Tab-separated table of C-alpha atoms and ligand atoms in Angstrom:
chain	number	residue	atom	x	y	z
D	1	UNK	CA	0.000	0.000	0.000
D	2	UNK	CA	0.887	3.511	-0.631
D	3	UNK	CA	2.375	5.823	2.874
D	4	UNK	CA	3.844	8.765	3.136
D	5	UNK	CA	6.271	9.471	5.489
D	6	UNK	CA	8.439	12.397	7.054
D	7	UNK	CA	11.466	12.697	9.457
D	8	UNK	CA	9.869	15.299	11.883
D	9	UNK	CA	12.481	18.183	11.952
D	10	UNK	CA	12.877	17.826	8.261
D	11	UNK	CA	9.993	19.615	6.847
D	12	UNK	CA	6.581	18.551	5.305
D	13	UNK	CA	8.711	19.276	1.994
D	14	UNK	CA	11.038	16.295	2.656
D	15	UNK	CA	7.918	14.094	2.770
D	16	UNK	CA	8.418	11.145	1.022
D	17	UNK	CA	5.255	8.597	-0.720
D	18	UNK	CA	6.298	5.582	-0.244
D	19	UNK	CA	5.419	1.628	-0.870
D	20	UNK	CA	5.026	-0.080	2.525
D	21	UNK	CA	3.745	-3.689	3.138
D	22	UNK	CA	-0.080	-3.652	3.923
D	23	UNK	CA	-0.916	-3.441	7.753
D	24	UNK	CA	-1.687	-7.671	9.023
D	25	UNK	CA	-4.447	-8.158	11.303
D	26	UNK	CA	-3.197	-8.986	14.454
D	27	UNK	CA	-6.172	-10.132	16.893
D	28	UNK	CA	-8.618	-7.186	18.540
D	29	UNK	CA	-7.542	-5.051	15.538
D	30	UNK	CA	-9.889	-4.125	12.659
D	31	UNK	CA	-8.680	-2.500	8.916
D	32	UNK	CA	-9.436	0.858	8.058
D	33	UNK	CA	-9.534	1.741	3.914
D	34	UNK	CA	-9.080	5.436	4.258
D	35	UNK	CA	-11.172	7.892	2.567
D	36	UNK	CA	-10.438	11.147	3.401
D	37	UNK	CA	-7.627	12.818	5.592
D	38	UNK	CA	-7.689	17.206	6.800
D	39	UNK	CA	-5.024	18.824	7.785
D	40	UNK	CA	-4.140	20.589	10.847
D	41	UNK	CA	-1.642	23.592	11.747
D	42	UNK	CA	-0.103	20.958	14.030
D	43	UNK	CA	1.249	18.874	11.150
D	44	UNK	CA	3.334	21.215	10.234
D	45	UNK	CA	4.666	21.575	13.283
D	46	UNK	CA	5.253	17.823	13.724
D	47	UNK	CA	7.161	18.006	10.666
D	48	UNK	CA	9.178	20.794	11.016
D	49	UNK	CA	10.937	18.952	14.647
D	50	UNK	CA	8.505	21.868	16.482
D	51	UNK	CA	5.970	19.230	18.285
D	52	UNK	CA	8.327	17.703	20.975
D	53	UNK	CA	11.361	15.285	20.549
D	54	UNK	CA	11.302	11.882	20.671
D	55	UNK	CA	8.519	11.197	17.624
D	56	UNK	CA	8.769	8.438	15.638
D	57	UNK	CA	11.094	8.978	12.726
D	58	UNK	CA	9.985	8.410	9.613
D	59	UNK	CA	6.733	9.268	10.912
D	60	UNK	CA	2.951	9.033	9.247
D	61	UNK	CA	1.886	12.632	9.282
D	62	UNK	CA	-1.828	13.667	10.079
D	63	UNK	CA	-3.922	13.475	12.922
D	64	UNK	CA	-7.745	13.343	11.178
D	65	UNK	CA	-9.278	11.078	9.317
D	66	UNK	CA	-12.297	9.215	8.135
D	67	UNK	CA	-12.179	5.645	6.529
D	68	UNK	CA	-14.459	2.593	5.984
D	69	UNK	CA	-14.319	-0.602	7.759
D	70	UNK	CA	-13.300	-3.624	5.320
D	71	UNK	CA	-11.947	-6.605	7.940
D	72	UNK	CA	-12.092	-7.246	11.485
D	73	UNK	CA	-10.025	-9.700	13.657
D	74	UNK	CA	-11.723	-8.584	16.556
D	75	UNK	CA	-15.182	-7.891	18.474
D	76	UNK	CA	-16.586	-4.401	16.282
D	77	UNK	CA	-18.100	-3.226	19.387
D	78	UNK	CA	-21.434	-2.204	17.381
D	79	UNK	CA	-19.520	-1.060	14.158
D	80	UNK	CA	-20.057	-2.972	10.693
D	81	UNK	CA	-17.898	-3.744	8.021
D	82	UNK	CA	-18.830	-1.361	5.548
D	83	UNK	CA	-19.092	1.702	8.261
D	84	UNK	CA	-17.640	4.910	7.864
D	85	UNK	CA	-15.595	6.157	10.973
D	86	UNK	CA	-13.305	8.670	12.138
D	87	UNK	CA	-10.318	8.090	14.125
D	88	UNK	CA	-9.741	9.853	17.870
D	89	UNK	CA	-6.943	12.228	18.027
D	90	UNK	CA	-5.989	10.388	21.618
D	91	UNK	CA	-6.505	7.226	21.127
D	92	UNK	CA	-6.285	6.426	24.825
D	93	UNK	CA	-8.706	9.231	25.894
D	94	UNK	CA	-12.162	7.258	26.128
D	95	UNK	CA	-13.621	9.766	28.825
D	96	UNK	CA	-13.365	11.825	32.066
D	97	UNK	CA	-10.558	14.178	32.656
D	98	UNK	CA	-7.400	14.697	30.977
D	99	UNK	CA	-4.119	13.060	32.557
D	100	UNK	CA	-0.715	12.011	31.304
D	101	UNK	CA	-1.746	8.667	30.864
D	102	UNK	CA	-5.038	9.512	28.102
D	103	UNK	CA	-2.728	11.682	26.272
D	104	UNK	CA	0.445	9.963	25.473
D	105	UNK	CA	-0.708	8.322	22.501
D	106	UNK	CA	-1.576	11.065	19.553
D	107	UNK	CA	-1.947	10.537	16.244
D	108	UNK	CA	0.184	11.679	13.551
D	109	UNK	CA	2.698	13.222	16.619
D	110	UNK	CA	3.989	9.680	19.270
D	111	UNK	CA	1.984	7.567	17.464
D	112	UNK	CA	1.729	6.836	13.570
D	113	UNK	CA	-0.628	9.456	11.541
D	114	UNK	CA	-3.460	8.561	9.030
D	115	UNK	CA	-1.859	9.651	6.201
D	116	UNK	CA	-1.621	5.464	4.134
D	117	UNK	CA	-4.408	3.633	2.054
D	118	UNK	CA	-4.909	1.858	4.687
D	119	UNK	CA	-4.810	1.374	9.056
D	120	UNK	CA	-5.108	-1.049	11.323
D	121	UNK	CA	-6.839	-0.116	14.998
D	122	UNK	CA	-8.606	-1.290	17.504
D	123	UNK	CA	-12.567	-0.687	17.682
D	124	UNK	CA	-12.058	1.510	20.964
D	125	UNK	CA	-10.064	4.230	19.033
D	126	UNK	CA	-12.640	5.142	16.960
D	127	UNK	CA	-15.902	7.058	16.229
D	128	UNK	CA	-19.367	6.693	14.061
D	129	UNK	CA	-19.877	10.220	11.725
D	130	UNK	CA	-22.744	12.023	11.084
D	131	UNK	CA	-24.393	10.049	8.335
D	132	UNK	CA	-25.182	13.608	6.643
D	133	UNK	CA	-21.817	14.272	5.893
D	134	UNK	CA	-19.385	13.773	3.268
D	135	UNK	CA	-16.179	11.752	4.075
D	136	UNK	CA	-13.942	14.959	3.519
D	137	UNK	CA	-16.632	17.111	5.782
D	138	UNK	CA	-16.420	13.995	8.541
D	139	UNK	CA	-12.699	14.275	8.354
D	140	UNK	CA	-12.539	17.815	9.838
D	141	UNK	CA	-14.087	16.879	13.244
D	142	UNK	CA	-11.326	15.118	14.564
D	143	UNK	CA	-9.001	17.590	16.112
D	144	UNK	CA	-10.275	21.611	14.845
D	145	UNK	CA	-13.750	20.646	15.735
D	146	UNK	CA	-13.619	18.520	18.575
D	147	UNK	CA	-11.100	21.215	20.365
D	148	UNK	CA	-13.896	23.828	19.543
D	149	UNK	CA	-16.105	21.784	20.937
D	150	UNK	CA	-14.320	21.194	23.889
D	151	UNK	CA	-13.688	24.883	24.419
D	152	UNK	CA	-16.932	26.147	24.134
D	153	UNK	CA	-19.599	23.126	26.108
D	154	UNK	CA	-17.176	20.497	27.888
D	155	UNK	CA	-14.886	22.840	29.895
D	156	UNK	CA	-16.852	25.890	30.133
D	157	UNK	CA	-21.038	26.618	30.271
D	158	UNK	CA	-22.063	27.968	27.194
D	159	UNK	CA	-25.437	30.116	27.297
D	160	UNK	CA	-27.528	32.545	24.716
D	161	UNK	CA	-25.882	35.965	24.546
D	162	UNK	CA	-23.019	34.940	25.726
D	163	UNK	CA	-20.209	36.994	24.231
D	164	UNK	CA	-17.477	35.181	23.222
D	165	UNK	CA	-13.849	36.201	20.981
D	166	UNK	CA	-12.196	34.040	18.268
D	167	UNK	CA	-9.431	34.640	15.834
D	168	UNK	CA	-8.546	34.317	12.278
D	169	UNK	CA	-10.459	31.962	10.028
D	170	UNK	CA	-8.653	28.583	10.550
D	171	UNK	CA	-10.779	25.689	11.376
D	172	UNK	CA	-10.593	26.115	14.662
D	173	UNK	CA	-12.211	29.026	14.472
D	174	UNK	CA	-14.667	28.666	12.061
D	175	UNK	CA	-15.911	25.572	14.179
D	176	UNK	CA	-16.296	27.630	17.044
D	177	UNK	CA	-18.350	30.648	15.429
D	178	UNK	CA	-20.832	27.594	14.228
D	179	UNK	CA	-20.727	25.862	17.365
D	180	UNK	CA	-21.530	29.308	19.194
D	181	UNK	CA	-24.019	30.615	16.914
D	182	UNK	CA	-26.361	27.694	17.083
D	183	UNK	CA	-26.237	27.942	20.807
D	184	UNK	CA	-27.749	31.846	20.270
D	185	UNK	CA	-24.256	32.990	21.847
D	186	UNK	CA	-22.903	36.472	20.221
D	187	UNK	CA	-19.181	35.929	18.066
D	188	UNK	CA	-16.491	38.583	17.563
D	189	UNK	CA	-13.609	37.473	15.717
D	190	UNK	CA	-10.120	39.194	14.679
D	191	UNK	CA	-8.681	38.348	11.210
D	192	UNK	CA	-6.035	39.836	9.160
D	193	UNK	CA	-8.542	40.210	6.330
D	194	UNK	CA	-11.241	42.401	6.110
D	195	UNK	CA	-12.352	39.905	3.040
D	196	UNK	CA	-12.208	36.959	5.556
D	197	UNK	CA	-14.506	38.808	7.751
D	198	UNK	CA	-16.880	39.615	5.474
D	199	UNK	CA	-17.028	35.300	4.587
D	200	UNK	CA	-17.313	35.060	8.077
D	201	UNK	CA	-20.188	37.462	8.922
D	202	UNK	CA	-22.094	35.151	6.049
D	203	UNK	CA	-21.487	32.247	8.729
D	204	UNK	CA	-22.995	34.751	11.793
D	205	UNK	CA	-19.787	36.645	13.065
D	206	UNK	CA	-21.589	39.961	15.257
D	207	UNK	CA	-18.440	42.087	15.108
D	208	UNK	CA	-15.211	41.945	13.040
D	209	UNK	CA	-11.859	43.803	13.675
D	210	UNK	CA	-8.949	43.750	11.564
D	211	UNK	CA	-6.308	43.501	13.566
D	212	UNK	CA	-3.445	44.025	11.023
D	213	UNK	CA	-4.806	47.699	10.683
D	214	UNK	CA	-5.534	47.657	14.527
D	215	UNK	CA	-3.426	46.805	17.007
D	216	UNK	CA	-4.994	47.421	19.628
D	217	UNK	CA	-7.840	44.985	19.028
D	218	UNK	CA	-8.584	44.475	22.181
D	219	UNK	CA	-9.779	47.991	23.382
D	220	UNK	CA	-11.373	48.507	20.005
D	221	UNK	CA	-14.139	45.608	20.564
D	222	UNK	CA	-14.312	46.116	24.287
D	223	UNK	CA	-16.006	49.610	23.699
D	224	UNK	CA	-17.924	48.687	20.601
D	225	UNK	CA	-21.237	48.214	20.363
D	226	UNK	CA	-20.122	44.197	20.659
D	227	UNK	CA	-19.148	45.478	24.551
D	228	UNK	CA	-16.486	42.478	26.981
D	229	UNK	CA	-15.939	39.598	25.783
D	230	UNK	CA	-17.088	36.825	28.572
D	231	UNK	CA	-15.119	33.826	26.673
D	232	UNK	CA	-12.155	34.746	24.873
D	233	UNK	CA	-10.477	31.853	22.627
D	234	UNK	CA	-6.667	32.623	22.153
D	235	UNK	CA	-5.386	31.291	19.023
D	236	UNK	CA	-2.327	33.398	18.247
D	237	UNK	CA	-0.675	32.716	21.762
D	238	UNK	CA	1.815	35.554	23.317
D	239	UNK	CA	1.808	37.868	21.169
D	240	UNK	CA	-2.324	38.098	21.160
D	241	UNK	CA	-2.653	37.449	24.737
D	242	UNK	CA	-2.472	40.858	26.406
D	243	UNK	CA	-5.258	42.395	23.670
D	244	UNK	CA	-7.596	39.531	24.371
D	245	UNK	CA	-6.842	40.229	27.849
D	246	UNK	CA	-8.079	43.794	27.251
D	247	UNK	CA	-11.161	42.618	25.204
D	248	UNK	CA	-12.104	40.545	28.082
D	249	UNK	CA	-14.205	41.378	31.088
D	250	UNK	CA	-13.376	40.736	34.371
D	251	UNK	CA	-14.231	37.600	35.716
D	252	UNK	CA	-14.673	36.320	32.479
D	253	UNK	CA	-12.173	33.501	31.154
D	254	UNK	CA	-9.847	32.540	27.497
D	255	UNK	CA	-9.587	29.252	26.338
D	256	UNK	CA	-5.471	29.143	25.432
D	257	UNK	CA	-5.637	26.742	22.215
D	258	UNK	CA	-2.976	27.995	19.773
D	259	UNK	CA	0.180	29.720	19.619
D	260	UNK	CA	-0.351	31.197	15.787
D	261	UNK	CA	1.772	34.281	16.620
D	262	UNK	CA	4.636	32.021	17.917
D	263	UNK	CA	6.281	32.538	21.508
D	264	UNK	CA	9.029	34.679	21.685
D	265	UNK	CA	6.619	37.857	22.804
D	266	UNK	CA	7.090	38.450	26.720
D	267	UNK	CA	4.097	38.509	28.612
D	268	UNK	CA	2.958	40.483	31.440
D	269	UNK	CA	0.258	37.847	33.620
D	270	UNK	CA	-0.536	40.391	36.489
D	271	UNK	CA	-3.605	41.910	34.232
D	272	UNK	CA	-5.167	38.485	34.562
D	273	UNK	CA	-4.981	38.644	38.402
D	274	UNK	CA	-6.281	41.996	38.072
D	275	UNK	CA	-9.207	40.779	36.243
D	276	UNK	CA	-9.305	37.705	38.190
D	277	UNK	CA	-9.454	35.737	34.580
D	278	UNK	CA	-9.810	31.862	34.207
D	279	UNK	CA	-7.259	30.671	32.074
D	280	UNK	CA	-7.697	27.364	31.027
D	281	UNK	CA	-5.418	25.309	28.401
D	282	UNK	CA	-7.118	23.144	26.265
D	283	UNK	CA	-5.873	19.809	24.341
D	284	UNK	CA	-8.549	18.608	21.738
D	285	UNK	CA	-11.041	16.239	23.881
D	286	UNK	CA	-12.107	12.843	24.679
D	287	UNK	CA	-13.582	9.965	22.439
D	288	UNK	CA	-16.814	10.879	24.806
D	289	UNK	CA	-16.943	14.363	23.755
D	290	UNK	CA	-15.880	13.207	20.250
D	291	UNK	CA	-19.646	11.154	20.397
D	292	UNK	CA	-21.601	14.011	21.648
D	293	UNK	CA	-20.110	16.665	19.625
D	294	UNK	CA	-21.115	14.325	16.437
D	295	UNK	CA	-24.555	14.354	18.196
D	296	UNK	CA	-25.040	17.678	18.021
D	297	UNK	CA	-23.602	18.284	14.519
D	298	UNK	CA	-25.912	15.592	13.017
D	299	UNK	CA	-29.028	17.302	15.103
D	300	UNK	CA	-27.708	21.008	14.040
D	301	UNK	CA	-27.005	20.041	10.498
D	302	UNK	CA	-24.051	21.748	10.827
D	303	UNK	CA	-21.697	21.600	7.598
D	304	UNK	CA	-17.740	22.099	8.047
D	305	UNK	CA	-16.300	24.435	5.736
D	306	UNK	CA	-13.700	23.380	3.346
D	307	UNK	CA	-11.110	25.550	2.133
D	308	UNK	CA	-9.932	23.160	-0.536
D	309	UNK	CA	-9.738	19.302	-1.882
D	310	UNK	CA	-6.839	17.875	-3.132
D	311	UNK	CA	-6.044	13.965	-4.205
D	312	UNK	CA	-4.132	11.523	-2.164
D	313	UNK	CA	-1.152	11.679	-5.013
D	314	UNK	CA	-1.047	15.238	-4.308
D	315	UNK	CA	-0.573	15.705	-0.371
D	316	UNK	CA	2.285	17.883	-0.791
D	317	UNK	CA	0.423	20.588	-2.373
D	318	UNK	CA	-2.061	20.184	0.371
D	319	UNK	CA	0.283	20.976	2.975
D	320	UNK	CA	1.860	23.723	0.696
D	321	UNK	CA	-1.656	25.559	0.369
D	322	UNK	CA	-2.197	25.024	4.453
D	323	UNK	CA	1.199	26.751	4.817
D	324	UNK	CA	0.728	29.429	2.735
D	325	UNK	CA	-2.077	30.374	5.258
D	326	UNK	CA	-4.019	31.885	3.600
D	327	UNK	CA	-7.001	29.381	3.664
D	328	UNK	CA	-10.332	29.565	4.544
D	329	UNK	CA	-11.504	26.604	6.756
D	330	UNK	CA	-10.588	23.381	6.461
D	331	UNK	CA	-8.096	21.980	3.922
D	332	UNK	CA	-8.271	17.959	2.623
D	333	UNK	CA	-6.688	15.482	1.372
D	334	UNK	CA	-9.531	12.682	-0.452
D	335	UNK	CA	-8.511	9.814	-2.265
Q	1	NAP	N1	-4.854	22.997	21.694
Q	1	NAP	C1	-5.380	22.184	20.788
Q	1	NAP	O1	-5.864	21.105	21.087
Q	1	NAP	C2	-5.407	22.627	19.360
Q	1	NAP	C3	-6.197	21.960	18.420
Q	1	NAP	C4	-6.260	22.457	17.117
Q	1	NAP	C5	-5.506	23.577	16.780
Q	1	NAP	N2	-4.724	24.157	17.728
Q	1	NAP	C6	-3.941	25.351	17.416
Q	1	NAP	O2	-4.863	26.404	17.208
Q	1	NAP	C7	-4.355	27.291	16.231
Q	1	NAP	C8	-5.365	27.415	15.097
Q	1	NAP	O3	-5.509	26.155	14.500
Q	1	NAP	P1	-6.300	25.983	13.139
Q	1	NAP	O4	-6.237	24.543	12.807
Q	1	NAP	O5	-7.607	26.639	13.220
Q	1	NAP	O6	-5.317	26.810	12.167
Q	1	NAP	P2	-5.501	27.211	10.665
Q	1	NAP	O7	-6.635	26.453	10.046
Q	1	NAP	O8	-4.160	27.120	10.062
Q	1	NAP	O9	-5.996	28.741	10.729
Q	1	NAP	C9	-5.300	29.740	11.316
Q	1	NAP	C10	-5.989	31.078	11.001
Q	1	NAP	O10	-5.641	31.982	12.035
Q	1	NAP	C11	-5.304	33.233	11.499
Q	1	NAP	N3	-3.901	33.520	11.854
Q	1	NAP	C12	-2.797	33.194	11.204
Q	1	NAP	N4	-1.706	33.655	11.830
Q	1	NAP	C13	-2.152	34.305	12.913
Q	1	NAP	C14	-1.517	34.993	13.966
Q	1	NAP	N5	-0.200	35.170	13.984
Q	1	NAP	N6	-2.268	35.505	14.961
Q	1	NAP	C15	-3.606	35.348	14.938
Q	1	NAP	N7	-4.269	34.700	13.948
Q	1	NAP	C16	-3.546	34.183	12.960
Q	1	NAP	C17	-5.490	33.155	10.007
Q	1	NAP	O11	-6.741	33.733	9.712
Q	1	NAP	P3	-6.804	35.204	9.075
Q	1	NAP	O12	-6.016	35.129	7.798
Q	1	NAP	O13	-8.254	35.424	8.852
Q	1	NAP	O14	-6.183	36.136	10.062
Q	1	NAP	C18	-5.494	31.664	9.711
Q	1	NAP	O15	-6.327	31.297	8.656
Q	1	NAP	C19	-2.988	26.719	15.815
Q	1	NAP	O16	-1.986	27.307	16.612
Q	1	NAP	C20	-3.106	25.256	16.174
Q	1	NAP	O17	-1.868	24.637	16.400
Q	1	NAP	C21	-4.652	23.711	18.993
């Protein structure tokens, strides 16, 4: 079967498609025939030796993706050959809290990616998809979704009118504003495009700032009409954090999910004791939340929003177009 494969710290550029023998059942293991793969900011981190040492080398790349089920050496736990299913970004993280222990298996990072024809599994590490959905839509959930998702209704109370701040128009984000906006809750976003905020407002965005013609973001939608934020969602890390500290109102709390801007900006933390702010990391979610997340995008009809489709031959463009960044929503890979 076809693979591709990277040395993380040489660059998604060095990946290599290569001829690998198919995977054998070993008992308790099923075989996935993969559909559909997206791609995730992360990936290019994990490639570029900026995701931790100690990865597998050559590694499977990717994180997300949706397959069918074709053989099974092992109970299917209530699947069927023939199923469509997506894969858990933790493999080990079935439910409850987060510890050290759910999260040391990842996908496309300790553990092999997605990114082959096909993958052999066991029935616990994966989830049924909304039947609505195509497989490249389905393949999107995974990780930008499910974090979203987490973010917004597993680690914090979502309610109508709440107010609540995302950036840019990554996947991430563009999961969040649907997420939100179904839930009557009020979105303000920052982009560096005034043209990406206008797409957005078509998806329900309240209030857009351009924050590459304002820096100071932060003060700008805190005295708008849009007023404090009450949930912030930090995507750009750093060198974001002290605006959405600003836009945020006191007592009110920022998910920390990305570090967009990088890290080298030094940060000042005493406003957030002055504003007695929860900060709270987040790290994708759970195979639980995975299950009612789905729930509620099958119910909601919600439809992820792909940037752009490329073929399994072509992955390298894929990850060219994702790191070009200029992308709106979610970008695939399909075979
Ligand atoms: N903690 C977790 O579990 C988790 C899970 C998924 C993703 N993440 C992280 O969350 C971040 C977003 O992920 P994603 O998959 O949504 O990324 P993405 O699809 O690549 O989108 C990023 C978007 O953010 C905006 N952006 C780019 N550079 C920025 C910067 N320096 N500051 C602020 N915004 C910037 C851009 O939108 P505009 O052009 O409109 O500005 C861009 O389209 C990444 O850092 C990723 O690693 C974390």
């Amino acid at each position: 079967m076809k693979t591709y494969l990277v040395q993380p710290g040489s660059g998604i550029e060095n990946m290599v498609f290569s001829e690998v023998p198919r995977p054998v059942l070993q008992p308790g293991k099923i075989l996935i025939k993969m559909l559909s793969w997206s791609l995730n900011f992360r990936d290019l981190l994990v490639a570029g030796g900026h995701y931790g040492l100690g990865l597998p080398s050559p590694l499977t790349p990717v994180s997300d993706g949706v397959g069918e089920i074709v053989e099974a050496n092992a109970d299917l736990n209530g699947f069927k050959i023939g199923q469509r299913v997506a894969f858990s970004f933790f493999p080990d993280w079935q439910d409850g809290p987060i510890n050290g222990k759910k999260i040391k298996r990842s996908l496309g990072g300790a553990e092999q990616g997605l990114l082959s024809e096909f993958i052999a599994c066991s029935p616990s590490e994966i989830v049924g998809i909304p039947s609505f959905l195509t497989s490249e839509e389905a393949a999107t959930l995974p990780c930008a979704a499910l974090t979203a998702w987490n973010a917004l209704f597993e680690t914090s109370t979502n309610y109508p009118g709440k107010k609540i701040l995302t950036m840019g128009c990554g996947g991430v984000s563009i999961f969040l504003i649907q997420f939100a906006k179904v839930e009557g809750c009020k979105v303000a976003a920052i982009s560096r495009s005034t043209q990406h905020l206008d797409k957005l407002k078509k998806l329900g965005l309240d209030e857009g700032v351009n924050s590459s013609i304002d820096p100071k973001w932060g003060d700008t939608i805190r005295k708008s009409d849009f007023g404090e934020v009450d949930h912030a969602i930090e995507l750009g890390g750093a060198s974001s954090l002290p605006q959405t500290i600003k836009a945020t109102r006191i007592g009110g709390e920022i998910s920390l999910i990305g570090v967009l801007g990088g890290n080298d900006s030094e940060f000042n933390p005493v406003p957030i004791i002055m504003k007695s702010l929860r900060l709270q990391g987040i790290f994708v979610g759970s195979i639980d939340m995975f299950n009612r997340m789905n729930h509620a995008v099958e119910k909601n009809r919600i439809r992820p929003v792909i940037d752009k489709v490329f073929k399994f031959n072509d992955a390298h463009k894929a990850f060219a177009h994702m790191a070009k960044g200029n992308h709106f929503g979610k970008v695939c890979i399909s075979v």
